[in-house]
Amino acid sequence: ATMRPPLQIIKMKPGVPIVSSVFFMLLPHGVVLFGDCAINVNPTVDELAIIATASAQTARAFGIEPRVALLSYATGDSNSGTLIDKVRDATTKARDILPNEFFEGPIQFDAAVDPAVAKVKFKGKENSVAGKANVCIFPSLDSANAAYKAVQQASKCVAVGPIMQGMRKPVNDLSRGCTVNDIVNTVVVTAVQAQQAGILEDNN
């Protein structure tokens, strides 16, 4: 409901079919992006691919070289099913959209972020994402929102967001339970987005 007025007034970027969001999770070992934790309830294959590519672009805009994990309850070809196939197909589409970025999926969270687990589940094969993912794309709003809140509460890390992707101009949201620090962090991120948008407009 909060995003309805911006969508009606500011609108989405031309050619962008959906708006999505990420949280910047400021974890002890570094920053990891979680998406989509706020907007798309049950994204289709195409929508999941767009969320993944938009999140990769957001990471790069903030100086993070994206290694994008599209998460599921199985890794690689260890299992099959409708939900796994959706993530697999979305990964293929994301690679087609941004062929110069790194995407892996389906992959479980532990294999995505833990090098030791990745080595076991990928049988020692080198992988550009497994064990070193810094952008985690969840298959649904249900899983994404629960995961970010669980990680935030369990680790007491700072979670900055939700940061919106796909709008014509920077627009971000704050939850009703936000703190002063949450507001400050979101303002800073929005200012950086505005600077990036200005740079892109100048280049055009």
mmCIF file of C-alpha atoms in Angstrom, residues 97-183:
data_model
loop_
_atom_site.group_PDB
_atom_site.id
_atom_site.type_symbol
_atom_site.label_atom_id
_atom_site.label_comp_id
_atom_site.label_asym_id
_atom_site.label_seq_id
_atom_site.Cartn_x
_atom_site.Cartn_y
_atom_site.Cartn_z
ATOM 1 C CA ILE A 97 19.752 -10.680 -19.484
ATOM 2 C CA LEU A 98 23.127 -9.915 -17.870
ATOM 3 C CA PRO A 99 25.636 -12.328 -19.425
ATOM 4 C CA ASN A 100 28.626 -10.607 -17.802
ATOM 5 C CA GLU A 101 27.396 -11.116 -14.235
ATOM 6 C CA PHE A 102 27.539 -14.258 -12.086
ATOM 7 C CA PHE A 103 24.292 -16.111 -11.294
ATOM 8 C CA GLU A 104 23.828 -19.541 -9.714
ATOM 9 C CA GLY A 105 20.648 -21.426 -8.963
ATOM 10 C CA PRO A 106 18.968 -23.367 -7.678
ATOM 11 C CA ILE A 107 21.227 -23.282 -4.655
ATOM 12 C CA GLN A 108 20.635 -23.644 -0.925
ATOM 13 C CA PHE A 109 21.589 -20.807 1.401
ATOM 14 C CA ASP A 110 24.390 -22.712 3.123
ATOM 15 C CA ALA A 111 25.993 -23.659 -0.195
ATOM 16 C CA ALA A 112 25.632 -20.065 -1.369
ATOM 17 C CA VAL A 113 27.494 -18.429 1.525
ATOM 18 C CA ASP A 114 29.699 -21.114 3.126
ATOM 19 C CA PRO A 115 32.781 -22.184 1.084
ATOM 20 C CA ALA A 116 33.102 -25.495 2.953
ATOM 21 C CA VAL A 117 29.500 -26.483 2.241
ATOM 22 C CA ALA A 118 29.802 -25.302 -1.367
ATOM 23 C CA LYS A 119 32.854 -27.505 -1.883
ATOM 24 C CA VAL A 120 30.895 -30.565 -0.745
ATOM 25 C CA LYS A 121 27.683 -29.815 -2.659
ATOM 26 C CA PHE A 122 29.500 -28.868 -5.869
ATOM 27 C CA LYS A 123 31.898 -31.814 -5.480
ATOM 28 C CA GLY A 124 34.949 -29.584 -5.509
ATOM 29 C CA LYS A 125 34.070 -27.955 -8.853
ATOM 30 C CA GLU A 126 34.986 -24.279 -9.144
ATOM 31 C CA ASN A 127 31.959 -21.993 -9.064
ATOM 32 C CA SER A 128 31.852 -18.202 -9.242
ATOM 33 C CA VAL A 129 28.942 -17.876 -6.789
ATOM 34 C CA ALA A 130 28.818 -20.928 -4.520
ATOM 35 C CA GLY A 131 30.382 -20.202 -1.137
ATOM 36 C CA LYS A 132 30.829 -16.510 -1.904
ATOM 37 C CA ALA A 133 27.385 -15.151 -2.782
ATOM 38 C CA ASN A 134 26.736 -11.545 -1.792
ATOM 39 C CA VAL A 135 23.305 -11.200 -3.409
ATOM 40 C CA CYS A 136 20.680 -13.733 -2.288
ATOM 41 C CA ILE A 137 17.409 -13.936 -4.204
ATOM 42 C CA PHE A 138 14.614 -15.806 -2.454
ATOM 43 C CA PRO A 139 11.867 -17.564 -4.439
ATOM 44 C CA SER A 140 8.966 -15.755 -2.748
ATOM 45 C CA LEU A 141 8.102 -12.796 -0.540
ATOM 46 C CA ASP A 142 7.197 -15.244 2.213
ATOM 47 C CA SER A 143 10.679 -16.787 2.322
ATOM 48 C CA ALA A 144 12.545 -13.519 1.719
ATOM 49 C CA ASN A 145 10.786 -11.484 4.393
ATOM 50 C CA ALA A 146 11.043 -14.271 6.966
ATOM 51 C CA ALA A 147 14.737 -14.786 6.176
ATOM 52 C CA TYR A 148 15.772 -11.152 6.481
ATOM 53 C CA LYS A 149 13.946 -10.760 9.787
ATOM 54 C CA ALA A 150 15.369 -14.030 11.122
ATOM 55 C CA VAL A 151 18.938 -13.071 10.180
ATOM 56 C CA GLN A 152 18.503 -9.541 11.520
ATOM 57 C CA GLN A 153 17.170 -10.736 14.867
ATOM 58 C CA ALA A 154 19.556 -13.672 15.269
ATOM 59 C CA SER A 155 22.704 -11.757 14.366
ATOM 60 C CA LYS A 156 21.591 -8.280 15.546
ATOM 61 C CA CYS A 157 22.944 -6.929 12.266
ATOM 62 C CA VAL A 158 21.775 -3.711 10.618
ATOM 63 C CA ALA A 159 19.295 -4.261 7.783
ATOM 64 C CA VAL A 160 18.989 -1.258 5.462
ATOM 65 C CA GLY A 161 15.852 -1.219 3.363
ATOM 66 C CA PRO A 162 13.688 -2.052 1.669
ATOM 67 C CA ILE A 163 15.543 -0.357 -1.184
ATOM 68 C CA MET A 164 13.310 -0.114 -4.247
ATOM 69 C CA GLN A 165 14.445 -1.088 -7.743
ATOM 70 C CA GLY A 166 12.879 -0.178 -11.057
ATOM 71 C CA MET A 167 11.381 3.245 -10.272
ATOM 72 C CA ARG A 168 11.936 6.252 -12.563
ATOM 73 C CA LYS A 169 13.328 8.175 -9.583
ATOM 74 C CA PRO A 170 14.673 6.932 -6.224
ATOM 75 C CA VAL A 171 11.845 6.040 -3.845
ATOM 76 C CA ASN A 172 12.296 3.982 -0.693
ATOM 77 C CA ASP A 173 10.062 2.678 2.046
ATOM 78 C CA LEU A 174 10.364 2.379 5.824
ATOM 79 C CA SER A 175 8.585 -0.058 8.091
ATOM 80 C CA ARG A 176 6.411 1.135 10.955
ATOM 81 C CA GLY A 177 8.926 -0.332 13.395
ATOM 82 C CA CYS A 178 11.913 1.572 11.996
ATOM 83 C CA THR A 179 14.467 3.259 14.248
ATOM 84 C CA VAL A 180 16.198 6.616 13.831
ATOM 85 C CA ASN A 181 19.226 4.769 12.446
ATOM 86 C CA ASP A 182 16.981 2.987 9.930
ATOM 87 C CA ILE A 183 15.721 6.358 8.707
#
